Coordinates of C-alpha atoms in Angstrom, one line a residue:
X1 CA 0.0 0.0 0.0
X2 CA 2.9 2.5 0.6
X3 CA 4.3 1.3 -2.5
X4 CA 1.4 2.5 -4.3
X5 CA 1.1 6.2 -2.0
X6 CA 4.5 6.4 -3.1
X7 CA 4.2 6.0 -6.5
X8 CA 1.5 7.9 -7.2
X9 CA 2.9 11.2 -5.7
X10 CA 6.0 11.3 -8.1
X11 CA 3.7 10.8 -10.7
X12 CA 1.3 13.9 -9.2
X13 CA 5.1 15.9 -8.8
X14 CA 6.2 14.8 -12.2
X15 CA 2.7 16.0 -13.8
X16 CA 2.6 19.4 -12.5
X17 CA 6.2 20.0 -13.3
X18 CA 5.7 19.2 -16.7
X19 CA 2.4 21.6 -16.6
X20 CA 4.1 24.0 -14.9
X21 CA 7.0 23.8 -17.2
X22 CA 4.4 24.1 -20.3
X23 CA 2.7 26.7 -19.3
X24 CA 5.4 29.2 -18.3
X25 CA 8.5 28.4 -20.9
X26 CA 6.3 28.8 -23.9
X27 CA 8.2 31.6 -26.0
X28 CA 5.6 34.6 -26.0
X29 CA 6.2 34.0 -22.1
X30 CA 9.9 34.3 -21.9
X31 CA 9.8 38.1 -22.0
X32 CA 7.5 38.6 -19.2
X33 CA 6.7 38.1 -15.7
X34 CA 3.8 36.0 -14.5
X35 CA 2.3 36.3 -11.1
X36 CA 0.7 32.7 -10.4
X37 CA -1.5 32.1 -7.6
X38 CA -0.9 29.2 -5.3
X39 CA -1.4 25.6 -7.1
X40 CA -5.0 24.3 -5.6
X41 CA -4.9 20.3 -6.6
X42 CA -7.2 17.6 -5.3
X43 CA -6.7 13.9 -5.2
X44 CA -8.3 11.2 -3.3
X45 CA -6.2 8.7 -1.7
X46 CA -8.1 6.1 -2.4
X47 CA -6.3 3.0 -4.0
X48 CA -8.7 2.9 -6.7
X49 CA -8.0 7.0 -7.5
X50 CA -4.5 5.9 -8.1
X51 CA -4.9 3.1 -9.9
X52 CA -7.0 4.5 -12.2
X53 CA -4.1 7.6 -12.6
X54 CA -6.9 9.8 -12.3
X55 CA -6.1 13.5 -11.4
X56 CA -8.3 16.4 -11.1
X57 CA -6.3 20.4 -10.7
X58 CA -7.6 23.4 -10.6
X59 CA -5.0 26.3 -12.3
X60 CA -5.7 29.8 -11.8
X61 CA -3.8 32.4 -13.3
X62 CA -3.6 35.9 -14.0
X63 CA -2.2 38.1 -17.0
X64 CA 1.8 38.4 -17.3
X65 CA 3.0 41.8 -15.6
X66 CA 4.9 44.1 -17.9
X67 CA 7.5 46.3 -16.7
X68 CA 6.8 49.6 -19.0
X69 CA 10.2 51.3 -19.4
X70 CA 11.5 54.2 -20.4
X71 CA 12.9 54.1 -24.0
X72 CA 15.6 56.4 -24.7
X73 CA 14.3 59.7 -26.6
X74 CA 17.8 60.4 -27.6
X75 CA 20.3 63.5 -27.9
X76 CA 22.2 62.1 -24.7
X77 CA 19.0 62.3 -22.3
X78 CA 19.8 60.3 -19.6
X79 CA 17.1 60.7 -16.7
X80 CA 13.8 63.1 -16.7
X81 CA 11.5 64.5 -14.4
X82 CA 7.9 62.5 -13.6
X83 CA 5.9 66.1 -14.1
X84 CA 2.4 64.5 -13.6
X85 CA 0.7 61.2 -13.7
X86 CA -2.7 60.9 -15.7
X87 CA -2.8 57.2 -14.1
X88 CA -3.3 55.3 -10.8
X89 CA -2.5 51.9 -9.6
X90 CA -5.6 49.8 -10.7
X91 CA -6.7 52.0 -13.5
X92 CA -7.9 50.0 -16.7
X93 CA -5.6 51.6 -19.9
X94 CA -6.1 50.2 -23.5
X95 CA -3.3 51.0 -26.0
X96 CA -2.0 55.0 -26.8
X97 CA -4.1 55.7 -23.3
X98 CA -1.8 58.7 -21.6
X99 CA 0.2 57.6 -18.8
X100 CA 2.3 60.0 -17.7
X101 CA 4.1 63.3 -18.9
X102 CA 7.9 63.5 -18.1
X103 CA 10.1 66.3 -18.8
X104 CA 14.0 66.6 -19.8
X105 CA 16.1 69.5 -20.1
X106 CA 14.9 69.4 -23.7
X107 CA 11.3 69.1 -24.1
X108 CA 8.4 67.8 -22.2
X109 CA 7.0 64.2 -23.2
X110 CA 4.0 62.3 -22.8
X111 CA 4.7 58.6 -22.3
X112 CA 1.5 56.6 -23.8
X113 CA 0.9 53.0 -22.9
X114 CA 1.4 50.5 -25.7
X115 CA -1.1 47.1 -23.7
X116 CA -4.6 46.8 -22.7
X117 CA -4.4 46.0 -19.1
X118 CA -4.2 47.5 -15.7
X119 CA -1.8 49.5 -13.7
X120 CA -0.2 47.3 -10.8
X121 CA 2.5 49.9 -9.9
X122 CA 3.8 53.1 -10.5
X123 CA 7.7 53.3 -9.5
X124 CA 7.9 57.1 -9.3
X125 CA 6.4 60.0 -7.4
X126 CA 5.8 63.0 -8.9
X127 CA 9.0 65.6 -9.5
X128 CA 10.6 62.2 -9.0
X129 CA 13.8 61.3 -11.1
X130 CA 13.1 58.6 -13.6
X131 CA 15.7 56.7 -15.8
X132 CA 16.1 55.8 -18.7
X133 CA 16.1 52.1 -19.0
X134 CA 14.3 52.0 -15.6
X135 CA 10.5 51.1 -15.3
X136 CA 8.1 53.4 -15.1
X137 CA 5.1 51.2 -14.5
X138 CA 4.1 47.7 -14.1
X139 CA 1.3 46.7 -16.2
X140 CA -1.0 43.9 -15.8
X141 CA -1.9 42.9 -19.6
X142 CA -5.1 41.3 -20.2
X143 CA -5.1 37.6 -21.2
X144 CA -4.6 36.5 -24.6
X145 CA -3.5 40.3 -25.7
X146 CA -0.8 40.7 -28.3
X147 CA 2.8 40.8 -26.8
X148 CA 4.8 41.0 -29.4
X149 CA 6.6 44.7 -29.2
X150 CA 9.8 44.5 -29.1
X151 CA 10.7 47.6 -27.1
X152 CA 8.7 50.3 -24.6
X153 CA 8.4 53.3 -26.5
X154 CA 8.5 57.4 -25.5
X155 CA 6.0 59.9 -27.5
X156 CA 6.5 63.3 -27.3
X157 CA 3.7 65.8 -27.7
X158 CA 1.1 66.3 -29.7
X159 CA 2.8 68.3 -32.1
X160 CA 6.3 66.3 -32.1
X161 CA 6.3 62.5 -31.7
X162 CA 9.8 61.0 -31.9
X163 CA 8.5 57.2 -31.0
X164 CA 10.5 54.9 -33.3
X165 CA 8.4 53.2 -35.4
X166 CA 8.6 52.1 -38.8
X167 CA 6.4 50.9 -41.7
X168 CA 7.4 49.6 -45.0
X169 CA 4.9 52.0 -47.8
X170 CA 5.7 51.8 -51.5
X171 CA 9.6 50.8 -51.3
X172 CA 10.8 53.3 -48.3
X173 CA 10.7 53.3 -44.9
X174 CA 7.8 55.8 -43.3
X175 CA 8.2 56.8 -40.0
X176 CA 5.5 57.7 -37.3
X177 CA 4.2 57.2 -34.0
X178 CA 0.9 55.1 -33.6
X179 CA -1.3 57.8 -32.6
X180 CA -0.2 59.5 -35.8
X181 CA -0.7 56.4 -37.9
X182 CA -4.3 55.8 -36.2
X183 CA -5.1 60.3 -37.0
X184 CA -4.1 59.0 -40.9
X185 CA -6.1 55.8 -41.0
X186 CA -9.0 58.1 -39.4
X187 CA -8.9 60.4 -42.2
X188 CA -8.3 57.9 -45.2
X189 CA -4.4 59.8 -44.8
X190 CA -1.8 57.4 -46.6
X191 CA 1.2 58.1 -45.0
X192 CA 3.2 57.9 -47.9
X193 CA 2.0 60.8 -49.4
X194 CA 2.9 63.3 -46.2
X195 CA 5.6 64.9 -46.0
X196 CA 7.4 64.3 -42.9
X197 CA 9.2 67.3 -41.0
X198 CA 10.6 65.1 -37.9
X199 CA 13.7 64.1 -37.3
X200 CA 14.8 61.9 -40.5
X201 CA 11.5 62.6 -42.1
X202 CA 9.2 61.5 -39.7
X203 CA 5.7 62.6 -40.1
X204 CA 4.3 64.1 -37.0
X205 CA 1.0 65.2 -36.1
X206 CA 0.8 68.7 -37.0
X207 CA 2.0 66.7 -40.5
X208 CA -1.6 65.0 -40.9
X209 CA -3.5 68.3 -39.8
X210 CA -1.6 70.2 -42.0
X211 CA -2.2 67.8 -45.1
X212 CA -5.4 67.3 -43.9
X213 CA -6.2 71.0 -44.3
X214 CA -4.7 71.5 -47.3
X215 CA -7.3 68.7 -48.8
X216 CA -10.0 70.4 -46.9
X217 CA -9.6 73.9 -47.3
X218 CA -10.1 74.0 -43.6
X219 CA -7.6 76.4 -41.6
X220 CA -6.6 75.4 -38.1
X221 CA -7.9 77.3 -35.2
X222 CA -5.7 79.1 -32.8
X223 CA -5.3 79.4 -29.4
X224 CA -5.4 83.5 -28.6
X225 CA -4.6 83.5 -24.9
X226 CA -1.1 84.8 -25.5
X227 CA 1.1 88.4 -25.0
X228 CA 1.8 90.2 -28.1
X229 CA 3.1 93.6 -28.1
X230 CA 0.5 96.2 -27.4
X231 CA -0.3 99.6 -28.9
X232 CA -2.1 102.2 -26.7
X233 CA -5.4 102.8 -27.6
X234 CA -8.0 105.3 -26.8
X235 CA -10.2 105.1 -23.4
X236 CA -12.9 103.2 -23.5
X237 CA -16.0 105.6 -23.7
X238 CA -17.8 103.4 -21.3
X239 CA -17.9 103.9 -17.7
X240 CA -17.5 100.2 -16.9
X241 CA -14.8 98.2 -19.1
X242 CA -16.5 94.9 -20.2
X243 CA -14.5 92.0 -18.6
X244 CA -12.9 89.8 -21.2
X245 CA -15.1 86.8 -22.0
X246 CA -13.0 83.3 -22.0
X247 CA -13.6 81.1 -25.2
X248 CA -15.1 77.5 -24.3
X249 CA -13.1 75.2 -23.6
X250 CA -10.1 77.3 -22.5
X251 CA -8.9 77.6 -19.2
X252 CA -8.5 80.8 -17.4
X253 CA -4.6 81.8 -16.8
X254 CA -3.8 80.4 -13.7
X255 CA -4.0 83.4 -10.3
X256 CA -0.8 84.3 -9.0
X257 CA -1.0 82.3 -5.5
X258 CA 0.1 84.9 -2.2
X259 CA 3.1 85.1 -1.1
X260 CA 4.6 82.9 2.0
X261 CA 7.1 83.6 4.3
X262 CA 8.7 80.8 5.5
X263 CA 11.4 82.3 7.6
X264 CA 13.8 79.3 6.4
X265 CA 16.1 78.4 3.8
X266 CA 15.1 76.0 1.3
X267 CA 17.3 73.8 -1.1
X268 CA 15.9 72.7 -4.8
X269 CA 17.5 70.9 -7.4
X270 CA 17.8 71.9 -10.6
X271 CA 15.2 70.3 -13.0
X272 CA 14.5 70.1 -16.6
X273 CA 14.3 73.6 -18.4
X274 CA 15.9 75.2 -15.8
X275 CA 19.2 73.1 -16.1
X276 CA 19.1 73.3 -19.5
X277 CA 19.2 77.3 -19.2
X278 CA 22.3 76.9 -16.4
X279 CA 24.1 74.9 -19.2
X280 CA 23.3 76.7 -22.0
X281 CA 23.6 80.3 -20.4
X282 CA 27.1 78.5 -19.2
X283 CA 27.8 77.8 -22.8
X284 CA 26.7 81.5 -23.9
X285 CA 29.2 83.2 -20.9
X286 CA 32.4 82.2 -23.3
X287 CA 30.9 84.3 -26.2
X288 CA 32.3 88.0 -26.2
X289 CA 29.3 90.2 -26.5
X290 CA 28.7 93.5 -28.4
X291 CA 25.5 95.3 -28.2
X292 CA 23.6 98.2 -30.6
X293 CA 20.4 99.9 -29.6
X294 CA 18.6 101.8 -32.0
X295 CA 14.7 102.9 -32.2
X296 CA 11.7 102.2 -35.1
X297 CA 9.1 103.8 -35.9
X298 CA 6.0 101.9 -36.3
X299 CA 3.3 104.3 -37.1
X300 CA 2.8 102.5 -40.4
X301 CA 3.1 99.3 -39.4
X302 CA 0.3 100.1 -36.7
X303 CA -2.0 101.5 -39.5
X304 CA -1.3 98.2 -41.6
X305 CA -1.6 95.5 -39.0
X306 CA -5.3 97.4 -37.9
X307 CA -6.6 96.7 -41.5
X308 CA -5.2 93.5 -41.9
X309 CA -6.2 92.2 -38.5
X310 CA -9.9 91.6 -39.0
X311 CA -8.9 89.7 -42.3
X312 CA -6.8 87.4 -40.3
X313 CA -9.0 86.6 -37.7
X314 CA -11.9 86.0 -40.5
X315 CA -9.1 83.3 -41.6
X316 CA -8.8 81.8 -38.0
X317 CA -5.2 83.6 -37.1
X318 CA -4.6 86.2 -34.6
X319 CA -2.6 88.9 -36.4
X320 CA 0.6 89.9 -33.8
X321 CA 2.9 92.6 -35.0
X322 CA 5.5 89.6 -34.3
X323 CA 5.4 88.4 -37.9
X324 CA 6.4 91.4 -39.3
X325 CA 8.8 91.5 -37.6
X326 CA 10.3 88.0 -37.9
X327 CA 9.8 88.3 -41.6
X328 CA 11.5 91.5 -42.0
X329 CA 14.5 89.8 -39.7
X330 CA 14.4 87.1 -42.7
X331 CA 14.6 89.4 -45.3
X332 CA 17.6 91.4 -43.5
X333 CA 19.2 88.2 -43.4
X334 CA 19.4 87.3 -47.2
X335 CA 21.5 90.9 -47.0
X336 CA 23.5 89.8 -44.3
X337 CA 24.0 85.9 -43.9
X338 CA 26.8 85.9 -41.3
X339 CA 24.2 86.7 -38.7
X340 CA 22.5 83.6 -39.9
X341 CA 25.7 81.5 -39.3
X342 CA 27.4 79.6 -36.3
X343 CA 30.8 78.3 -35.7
X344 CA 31.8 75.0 -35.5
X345 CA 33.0 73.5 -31.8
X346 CA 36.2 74.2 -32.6
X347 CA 36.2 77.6 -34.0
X348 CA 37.3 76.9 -37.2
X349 CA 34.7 77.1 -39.7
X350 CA 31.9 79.7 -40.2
X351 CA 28.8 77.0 -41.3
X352 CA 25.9 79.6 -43.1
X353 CA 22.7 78.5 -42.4
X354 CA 20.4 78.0 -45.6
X355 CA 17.4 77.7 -43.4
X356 CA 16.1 80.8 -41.5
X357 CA 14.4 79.3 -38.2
X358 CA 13.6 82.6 -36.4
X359 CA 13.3 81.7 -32.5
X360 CA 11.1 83.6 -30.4
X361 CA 11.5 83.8 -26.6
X362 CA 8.8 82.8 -24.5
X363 CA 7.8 83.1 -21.3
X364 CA 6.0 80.2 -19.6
X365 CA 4.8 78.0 -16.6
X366 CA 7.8 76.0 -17.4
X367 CA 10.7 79.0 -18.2
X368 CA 12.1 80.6 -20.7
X369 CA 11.3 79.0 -23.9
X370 CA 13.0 79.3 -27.5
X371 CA 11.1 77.6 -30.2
X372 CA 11.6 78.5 -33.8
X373 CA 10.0 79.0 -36.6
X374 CA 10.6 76.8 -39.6
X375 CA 11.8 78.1 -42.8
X376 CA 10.8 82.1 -43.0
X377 CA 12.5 82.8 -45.8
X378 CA 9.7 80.7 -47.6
X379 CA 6.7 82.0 -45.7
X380 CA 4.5 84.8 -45.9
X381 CA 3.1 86.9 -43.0
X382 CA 0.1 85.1 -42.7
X383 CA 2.1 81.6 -42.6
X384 CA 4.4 83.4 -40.0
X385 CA 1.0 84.1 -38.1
X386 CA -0.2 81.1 -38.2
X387 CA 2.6 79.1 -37.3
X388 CA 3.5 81.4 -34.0
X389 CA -0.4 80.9 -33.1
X390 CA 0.5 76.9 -32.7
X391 CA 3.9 77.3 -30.9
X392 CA 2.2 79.5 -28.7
X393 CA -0.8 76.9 -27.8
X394 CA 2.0 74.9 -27.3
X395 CA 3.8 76.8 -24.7
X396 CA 0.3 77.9 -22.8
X397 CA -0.3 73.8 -22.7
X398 CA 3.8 73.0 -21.9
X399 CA 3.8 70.5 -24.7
X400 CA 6.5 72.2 -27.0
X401 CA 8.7 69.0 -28.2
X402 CA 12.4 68.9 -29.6
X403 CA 10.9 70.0 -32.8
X404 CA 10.0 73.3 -32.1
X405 CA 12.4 74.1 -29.7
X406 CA 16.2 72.6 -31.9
X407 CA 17.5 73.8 -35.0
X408 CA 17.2 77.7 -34.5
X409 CA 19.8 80.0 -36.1
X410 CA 18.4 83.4 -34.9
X411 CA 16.4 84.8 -32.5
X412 CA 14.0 87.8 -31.1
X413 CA 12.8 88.1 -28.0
X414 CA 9.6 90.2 -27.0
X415 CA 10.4 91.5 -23.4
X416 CA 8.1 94.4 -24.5
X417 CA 4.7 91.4 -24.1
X418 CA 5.5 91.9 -20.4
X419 CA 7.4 95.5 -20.0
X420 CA 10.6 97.5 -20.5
X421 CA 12.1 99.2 -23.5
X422 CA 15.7 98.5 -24.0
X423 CA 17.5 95.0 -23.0
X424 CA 20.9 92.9 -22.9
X425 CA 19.5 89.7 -24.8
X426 CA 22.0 87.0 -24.1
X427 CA 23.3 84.7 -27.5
X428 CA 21.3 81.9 -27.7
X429 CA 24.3 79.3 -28.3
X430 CA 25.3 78.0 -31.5
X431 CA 23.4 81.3 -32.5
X432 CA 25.5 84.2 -33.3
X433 CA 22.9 87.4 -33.1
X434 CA 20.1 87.9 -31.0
X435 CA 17.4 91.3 -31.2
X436 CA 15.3 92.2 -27.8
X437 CA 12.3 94.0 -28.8
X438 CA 10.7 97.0 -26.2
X439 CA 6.9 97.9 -26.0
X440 CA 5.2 100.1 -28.5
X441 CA 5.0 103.8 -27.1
X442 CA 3.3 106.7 -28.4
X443 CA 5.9 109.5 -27.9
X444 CA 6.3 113.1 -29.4
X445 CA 8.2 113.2 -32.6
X446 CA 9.3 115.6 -35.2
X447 CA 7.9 115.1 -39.1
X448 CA 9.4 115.7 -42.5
X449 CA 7.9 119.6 -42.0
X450 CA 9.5 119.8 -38.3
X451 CA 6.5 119.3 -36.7
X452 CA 5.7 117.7 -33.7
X453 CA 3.5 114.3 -34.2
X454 CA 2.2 111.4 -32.5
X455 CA 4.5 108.5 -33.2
X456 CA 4.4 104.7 -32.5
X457 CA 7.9 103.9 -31.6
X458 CA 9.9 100.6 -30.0
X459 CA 13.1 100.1 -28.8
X460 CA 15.4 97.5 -30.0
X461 CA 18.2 96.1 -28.2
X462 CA 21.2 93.2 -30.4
X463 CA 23.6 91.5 -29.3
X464 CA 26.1 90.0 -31.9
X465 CA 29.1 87.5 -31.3
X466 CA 31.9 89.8 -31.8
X467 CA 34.5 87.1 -32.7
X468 CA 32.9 86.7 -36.1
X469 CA 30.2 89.9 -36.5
X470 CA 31.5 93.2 -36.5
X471 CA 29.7 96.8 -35.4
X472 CA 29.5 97.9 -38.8
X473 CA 27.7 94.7 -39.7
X474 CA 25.3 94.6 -37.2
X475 CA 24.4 98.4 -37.9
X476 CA 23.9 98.0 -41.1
X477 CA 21.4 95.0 -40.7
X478 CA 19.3 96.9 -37.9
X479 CA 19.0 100.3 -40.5
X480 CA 17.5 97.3 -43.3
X481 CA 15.0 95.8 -40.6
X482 CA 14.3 99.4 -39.8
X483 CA 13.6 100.7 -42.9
X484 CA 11.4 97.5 -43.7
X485 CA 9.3 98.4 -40.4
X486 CA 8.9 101.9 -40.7
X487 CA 7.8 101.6 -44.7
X488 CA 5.9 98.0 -44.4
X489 CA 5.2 98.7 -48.2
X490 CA 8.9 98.4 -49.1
X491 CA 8.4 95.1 -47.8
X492 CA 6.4 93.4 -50.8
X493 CA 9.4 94.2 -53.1
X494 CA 11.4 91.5 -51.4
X495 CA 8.6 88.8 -50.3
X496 CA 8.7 85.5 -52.1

C-alpha cells in the first residue's frame, strides 16, 4: 500500500512539473513576468484513485505583468522629471491611453501606454527622477492580448512624436508614432503621401492636420490667450470696461498664489528647463558680447496691422505685430547671412545656415522657452502668423517638443509682451545674433515739415558675437530691418 502512496505522488510531482513547465517556458512567455497564484490540486487517496491515474487540478492564473520602461528619446537624455501622472494603480488603460508626462532638459513628453491591461505599480512620485532604462510602471496585460513589441516606446507631444516606429509603404521606410498612424487611417491619410518634417523625415502630427487641411480647405484654429506687443489705444468711452469673456473650452490663466514667508532656507534641485538654461547660459558666458540699440518707428506698421487684422481673424489667425517683424528679420538676413551662421566646436569654420528658423523667446509655466519658426524665408506673413499661433498653444499647454524648440539660427525676443524698453538679450548658443524688442509707445516726434506728431515707436536692443560679427555689420542689418518696419510697403518688393 505504501508502494502505491509512493508511486502515485511522483507521478502527481512529475505531472505538474511538466504543466508547470508548459505553461510558463512557452516563448511569448519568456519576455515577461507572471504572477501565479498558489497551485489548488485535489486527489483522493483512495487506491482505486491511483490506480485509475486519475487526477483532477484546478490552475488559476492571472495576466503576465509588464514592466513599462522608459525608452531612450535620444540626444544624450539620460534621466527626466515625472511632471504629472494621468494614471493610478488599478486603473484599466487600452493601447496610446496617456500615462504620464515626463520632462528633460529638452522638451516635455508624454509617455503613452502600448497594452490593454491594468496599472499594478507606478515606480515614481511626482517631480521624482526617472531613468532611462528604468520602469516606469508595471502593467497587468489582459489575457490572450498581443505581446509582441519589441521595445517600450517614448512619444513626445502632440505636435512632435519622436516614438520609433517604422512601416514599409511603396519601397521606403515611413516613419510615425501610432497615434499619428491611427489620426491617418481616421482620415483615409496614406502616410506615404505626407511629407514628414521630424527628425529623418518623420511625419508628426501637425504633418496630418496640415495635409489634412490643405485637402480640406479648412484652416486650423488658434489658441489667442497669449502676450503680443501692445499699442495704446483710446479710453474706453464706457464707464465700466466689459471683462474679457473666455472662449469654451479654454482655461483661465492660472491666479498668482500669495506670497509665504517661510522664515527658512530652502534647497531645490535643478530640474528640466531650468538646467538646461544653467548649461546653456554657461555655454553663452564664453561668447564675447557686443551690443547696438537703436529705435523704429511703427506708425505705419500700426495702421497696416489694424486693416489686416480683421482679415486674419476672418481666416482663423490672430494677427501679432510679431510676424512682421520675424519676416523683416528674414529678409535682412538674405543681405547679411553671417548673422544667420554659427561656428563650428572648434572655431574653425563659419557654417551659413540656408534655413532661416527665427526663434522667439517665450515666457512660460515651465521657463524661458525658445522655439523657432521653420523656414521664414519661404513663408508669408500670414504663414508666419499662423505658425507662431500653434507654438504658442504649445507653450500655454507646456507640450513644446524637440521639434520646435532645436534647429534655431536666430532669434528675437519680445520682453516688450510683459514691460521694458531696451534689453541685454543674451546669445542663444550656436546662435551668433540675437534682437530684444521694447513695448510700442506713443511719444512726441518731429515730421518731415519739423513738426511735432504722434509717433508709434519701440526700442530694439542686439547682441552680436563679436568674434565673427562686427559693429558695422550689425548696424547695417538693424538700418534694413528698420527701414522694412517703418515703410511695411517696401516690404512686398522683397517677399517670395
Amino acid at each position: 500500500m505504501a508502494a502505491v502512496t509512493r508511486g502515485s505522488f511522483n507521478a502527481l510531482r512529475r505531472l505538474l512539473t511538466q504543466q508547470y513547465h508548459r505553461r510558463c517556458f512557452q516563448p511569448q512567455n519568456l519576455r515577461f513576468n507572471r504572477n501565479l497564484k498558489p497551485l489548488a490540486s485535489r486527489w483522493d487517496r483512495s487506491p482505486q484513485m491511483f490506480g485509475s491515474r486519475t487526477l483532477r487540478t484546478a490552475v488559476a492564473w492571472r495576466g503576465p505583468i509588464v514592466q513599462f520602461k522608459l525608452s531612450d528619446i535620444g540626444e544624450g537624455i539620460m534621466e527626466v522629471t515625472v511632471k504629472e501622472w494621468y494614471v493610478k494603480e488599478g486603473d484599466k488603460v487600452s493601447q496610446f491611453d496617456s500615462i504620464c508626462e515626463v520632462q528633460s532638459d529638452k522638451a516635455s513628453v508624454t509617455i503613452t501606454s502600448r497594452y490593454d491591461g491594468v496599472i499594478r505599480k507606478l515606480y515614481y512620485d511626482v517631480d521624482g527622477t526617472a531613468l532611462v532604462g528604468k520602469p516606469l510602471v508595471d502593467i497587468e496585460t489582459e489575457s490572450g492580448s498581443e505581446l509582441s513589441q519589441e521595445e517600450d516606446v517614448v512619444e513626445t507631444p502632440a505636435m512632435a512624436r519622436e516614438e520609433h516606429t517604422h512601416q514599409e509603404i511603396k519601397g521606403h521606410k515611413t516613419q510615425a508614432t501610432p497615434a499619428v498612424r491611427r489620426l491617418a487611417m481616421e482620415n483615409n491619410i496614406k502616410l506615404s503621401e505626407v511629407v514628414g518634417t521630424g527628425k529623418d523625415g518623420r511625419i508628426l502630427k501637425e504633418d496630418i492636420l496640415n495635409f489634412l487641411a490643405k485637402q480640406t480647405g479648412a484652416i486650423l484654429p488658434p489658441t489667442p490667450l497669449f502676450h503680443e506687443i501692445q499699442t495704446p489705444g483710446p479710453a474706453p468711452s464706457t464707464p465700466a470696461a466689459t471683462p474679457m469673456s473666455i472662449p469654451a473650452g479654454v482655461k483661465p490663466p492660472p491666479t498668482a498664489p500669495k506670497p509665504v514667508f517661510s522664515g527658512t532656507d530652502v534647497t531645490e534641485p535643478l530640474k528640466g528647463f531650468h538646467k538646461a538654461m544653467v548649461k546653456t547660459m554657461t555655454a553663452a558666458l564664453k561668447i564675447p558680447h557686443f551690443g547696438y540699440c537703436d529705435e523704429v518707428d511703427l506708425s505705419r506698421l500700426v495702421l497696416l496691422r489694424s486693416e489686416l487684422k480683421t482679415t486674419a481673424e476672418r481666416r482663423g489667425v490672430k494677427l501679432s505685430f510679431m510676424p512682421f517683424f520675424i519676416k523683416a528679420a528674414s529678409l535682412g538676413l538674405l543681405h547679411f547671412p553671417i548673422l544667420n551662421s554659427s561656428l563650428d566646436e572648434g572655431c574653425q569654420n563659419l557654417i551659413y545656415k540656408a534655413s532661416h528658423n527665427i526663434g522667439l523667446a517665450m515666457d512660460t509655466s515651465q521657463g524661458l522657452l525658445v522655439p523657432n519658426v521653420k523656414n521664414v524665408q519661404l513663408l508669408s506673413v500670414f504663414e508666419i502668423a499662423q505658425e507662431l499661433n500653434r507654438l504658442q498653444a504649445l507653450g500655454a499647454a507646456g507640450q513644446l517638443g524637440k521639434s520646435e524648440l532645436n534647429g534655431g539660427t536666430f532669434t528675437l525676443s519680445n520682453i516688450g509682451s510683459i514691460g521694458g524698453t531696451y534689453a541685454k538679450p543674451v546669445i542663444l548658443p550656436p546662435e551668433v545674433a540675437i534682437g530684444a524688442l521694447g513695448k510700442i509707445q506713443v511719444l512726441p516726434r518731429f515730421d518731415t515739415a519739423g513738426q511735432v506728431t504722434r509717433a508709434h515707436i519701440m526700442k530694439v536692443s542686439w547682441s552680436a558675437d563679436h568674434r565673427i560679427v562686427d559693429g558695422a555689420t550689425m548696424c547695417r542689418f538693424s538700418n534694413l530691418w528698420r527701414e522694412y518696419l517703418e515703410n511695411p510697403a517696401s516690404m512686398v518688393l522683397d517677399l517670395k
